[in-house]
Every structure is written in C-alpha cells, then in structure tokens.
Short mmCIF file of C-alpha atoms in Angstrom, two decimals:
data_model
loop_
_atom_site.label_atom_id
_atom_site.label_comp_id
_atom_site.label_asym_id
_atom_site.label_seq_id
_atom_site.Cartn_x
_atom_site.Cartn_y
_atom_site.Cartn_z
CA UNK A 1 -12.14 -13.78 -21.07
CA UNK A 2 -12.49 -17.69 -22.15
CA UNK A 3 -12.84 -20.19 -19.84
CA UNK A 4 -9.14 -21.37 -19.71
CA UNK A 5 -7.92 -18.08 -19.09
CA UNK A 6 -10.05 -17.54 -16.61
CA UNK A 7 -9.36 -20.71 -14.78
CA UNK A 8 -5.50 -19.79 -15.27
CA UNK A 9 -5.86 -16.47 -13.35
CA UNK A 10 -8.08 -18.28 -10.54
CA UNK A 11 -5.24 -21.33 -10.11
CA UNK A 12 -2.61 -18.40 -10.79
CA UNK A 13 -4.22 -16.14 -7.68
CA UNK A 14 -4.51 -18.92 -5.13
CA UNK A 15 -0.92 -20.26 -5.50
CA UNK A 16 -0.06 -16.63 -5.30
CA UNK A 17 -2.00 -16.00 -2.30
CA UNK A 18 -0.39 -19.19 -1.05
CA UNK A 19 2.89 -18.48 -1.57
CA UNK A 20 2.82 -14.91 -0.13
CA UNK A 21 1.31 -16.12 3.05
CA UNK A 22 4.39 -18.60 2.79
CA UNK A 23 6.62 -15.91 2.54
CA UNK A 24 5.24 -14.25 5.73
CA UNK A 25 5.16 -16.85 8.10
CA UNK A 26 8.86 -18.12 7.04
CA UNK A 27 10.03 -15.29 7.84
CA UNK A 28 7.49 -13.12 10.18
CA UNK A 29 4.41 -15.12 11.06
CA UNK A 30 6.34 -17.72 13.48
CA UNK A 31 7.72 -14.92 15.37
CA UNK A 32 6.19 -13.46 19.48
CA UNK A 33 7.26 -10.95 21.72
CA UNK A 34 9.68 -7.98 20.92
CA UNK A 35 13.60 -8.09 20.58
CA UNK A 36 15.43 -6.45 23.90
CA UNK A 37 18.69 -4.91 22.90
CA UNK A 38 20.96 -6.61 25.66
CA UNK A 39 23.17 -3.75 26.40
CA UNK A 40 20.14 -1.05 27.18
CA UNK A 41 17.54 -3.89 28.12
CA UNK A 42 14.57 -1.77 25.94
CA UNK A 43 12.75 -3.72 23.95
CA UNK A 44 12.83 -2.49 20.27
CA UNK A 45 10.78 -3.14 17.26
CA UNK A 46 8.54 -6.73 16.63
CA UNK A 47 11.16 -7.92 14.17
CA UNK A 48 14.66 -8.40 14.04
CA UNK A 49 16.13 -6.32 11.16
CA UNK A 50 17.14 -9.45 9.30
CA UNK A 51 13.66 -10.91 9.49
CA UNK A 52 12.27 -7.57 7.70
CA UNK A 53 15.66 -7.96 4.73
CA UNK A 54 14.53 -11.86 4.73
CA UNK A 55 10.65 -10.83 4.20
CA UNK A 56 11.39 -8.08 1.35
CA UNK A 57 13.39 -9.68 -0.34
CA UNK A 58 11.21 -13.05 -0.97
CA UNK A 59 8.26 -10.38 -1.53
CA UNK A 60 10.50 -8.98 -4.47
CA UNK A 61 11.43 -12.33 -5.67
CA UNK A 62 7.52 -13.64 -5.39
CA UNK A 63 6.11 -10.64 -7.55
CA UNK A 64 8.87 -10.52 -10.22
CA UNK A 65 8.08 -14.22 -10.83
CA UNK A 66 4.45 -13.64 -10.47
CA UNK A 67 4.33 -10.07 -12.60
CA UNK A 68 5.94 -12.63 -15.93
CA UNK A 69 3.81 -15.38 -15.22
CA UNK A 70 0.64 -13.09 -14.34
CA UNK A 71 -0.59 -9.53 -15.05
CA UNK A 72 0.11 -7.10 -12.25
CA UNK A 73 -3.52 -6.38 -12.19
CA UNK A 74 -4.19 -9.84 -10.58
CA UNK A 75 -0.51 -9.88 -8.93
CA UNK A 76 -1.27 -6.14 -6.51
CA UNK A 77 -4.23 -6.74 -5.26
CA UNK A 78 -3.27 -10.93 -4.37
CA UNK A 79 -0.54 -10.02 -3.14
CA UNK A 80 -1.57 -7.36 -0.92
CA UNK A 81 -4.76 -8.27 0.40
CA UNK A 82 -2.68 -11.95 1.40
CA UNK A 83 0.38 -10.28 3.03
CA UNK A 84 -1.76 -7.61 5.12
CA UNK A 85 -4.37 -10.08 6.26
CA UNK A 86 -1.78 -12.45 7.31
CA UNK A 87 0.42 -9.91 9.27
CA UNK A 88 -3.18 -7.86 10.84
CA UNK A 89 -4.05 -11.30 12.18
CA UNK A 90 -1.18 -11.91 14.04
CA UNK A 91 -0.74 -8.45 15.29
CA UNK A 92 -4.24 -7.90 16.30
CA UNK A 93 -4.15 -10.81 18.33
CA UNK A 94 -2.37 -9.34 21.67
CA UNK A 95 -3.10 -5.96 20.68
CA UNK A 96 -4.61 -3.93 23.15
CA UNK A 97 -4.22 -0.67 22.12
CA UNK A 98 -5.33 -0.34 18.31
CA UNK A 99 -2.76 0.90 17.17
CA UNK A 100 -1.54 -2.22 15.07
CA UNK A 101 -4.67 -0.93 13.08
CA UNK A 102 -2.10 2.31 11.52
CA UNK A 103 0.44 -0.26 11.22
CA UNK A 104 -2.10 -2.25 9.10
CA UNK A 105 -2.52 0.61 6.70
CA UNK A 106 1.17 0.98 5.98
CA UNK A 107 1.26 -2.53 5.89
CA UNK A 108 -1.14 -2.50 3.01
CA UNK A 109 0.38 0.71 1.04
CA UNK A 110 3.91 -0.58 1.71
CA UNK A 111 2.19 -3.92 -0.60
CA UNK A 112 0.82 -2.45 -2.95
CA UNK A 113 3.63 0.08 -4.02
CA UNK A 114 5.89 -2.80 -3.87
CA UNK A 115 3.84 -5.20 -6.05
CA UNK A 116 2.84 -2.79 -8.32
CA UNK A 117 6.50 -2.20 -9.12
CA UNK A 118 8.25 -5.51 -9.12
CA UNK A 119 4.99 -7.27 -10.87
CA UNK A 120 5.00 -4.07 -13.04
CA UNK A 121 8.18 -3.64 -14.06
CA UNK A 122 8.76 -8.01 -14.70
CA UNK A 123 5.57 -7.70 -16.92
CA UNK A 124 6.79 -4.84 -18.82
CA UNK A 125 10.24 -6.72 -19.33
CA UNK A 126 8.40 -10.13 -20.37
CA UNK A 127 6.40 -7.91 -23.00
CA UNK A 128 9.62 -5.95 -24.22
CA UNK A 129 11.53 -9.18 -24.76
CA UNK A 130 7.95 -10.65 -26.78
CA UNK A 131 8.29 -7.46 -28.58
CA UNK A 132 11.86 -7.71 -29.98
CA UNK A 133 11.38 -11.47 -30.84
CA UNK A 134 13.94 -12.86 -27.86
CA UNK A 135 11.65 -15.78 -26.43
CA UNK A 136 10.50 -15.78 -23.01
CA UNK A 137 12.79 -17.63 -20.69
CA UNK A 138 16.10 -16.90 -22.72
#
C-alpha cells in the first residue's frame, strides 16, 4: 500500500468515525431517562421508536456512502467500534446493574452485520458498474 493510499484510508476512517459518532448523538446520544407510556405510566425502552428508525436509517445511509467511497474492510470495523463505543459510554454511565454490558454486545453485532451489508453490498455495486464500463457516479 503507497503512501497516498494509505493516507486516503487514514483521512477516510476518521471522517467515518466522525460522522458515525454524528449519527449517534443526533439522534441517540442527546437523549436521558426512559419514555413513560402516559396511559399505563411504565416506563418503556431508552429510546423512542422514532429515534431507533432515525438512527438506522442514517447508519444505512453512512455505510452505503462509505462502502463506494471506501472498502468495507475499513468501513465494519470504523463503523462499529465508533457506534458501540459511543452508545457503551453513555449507557454505562448511570448503569448500576451491568447489564448495559449484554446490550453492548448486541450493540456491536447489530454494527457489524449492518455495515458489513450496506458497505458490502455499495462496494460490490460500485465494482459491478466499473466492470460494465458505466462510470461511477452516473
């Protein structure tokens, strides 16, 4: 690996990283205390439904964008590591029990499946339309 594609990957990684934490606070990271459904009073999950939609989706959007630019092999592992250490920090915090720790883990699976198949699947695309002659971008 040269130098310039070596210092593409490194720029390419940290504005990834950057922009996944992005994605997490937008729509997750600003977020404290749990949701109380109003007609039973129980409190219910630590996101609103539409913050989780929100969340997914910009992950999806993030990795398709990053799997053409980047190769997925950089894009999981970015991705993942970013996402799950964002979202363990905040839910560690008031955690007394531990159990945000199992939450963690699927956390970190739920990444890496995801990236792995968005980042995979736009990388395969960007190569399929290289391989047919269409130029990238059209």
């Amino acid at each position: 690996m040269d130098t310039s594609t070596r210092t593409r990957s490194l720029a390419g990684a940290l504005l990834l990283a950057a922009a996944t934490v992005a994605v997490w606070w937008a729509w997750l990271g600003w977020h404290t205390g749990h949701p109380t459904d109003p007609r039973t009073g129980s409190a219910a999950g630590a996101y609103a439904g539409w913050q989780v939609f929100g969340v997914v989706l910009s992950l999806v959007a993030v990795a398709a964008v990053a799997g053409w630019l980047l190769n997925p092999w950089l894009v999981v592992p970015v991705m993942t590591a970013a996402f799950t250490v964002a979202w363990s920090q905040q839910a560690s915090a008031g955690a007394e029990s531990g159990l945000w720790a199992i939450s963690a883990i699927l956390v970190l699976v739920g990444m890496a499946a995801g990236a792995t198949l968005v980042s995979g699947g736009s990388h395969l695309l960007r190569g399929s339309q290289h391989r047919s002659g269409v130029p990238a971008g059209t």
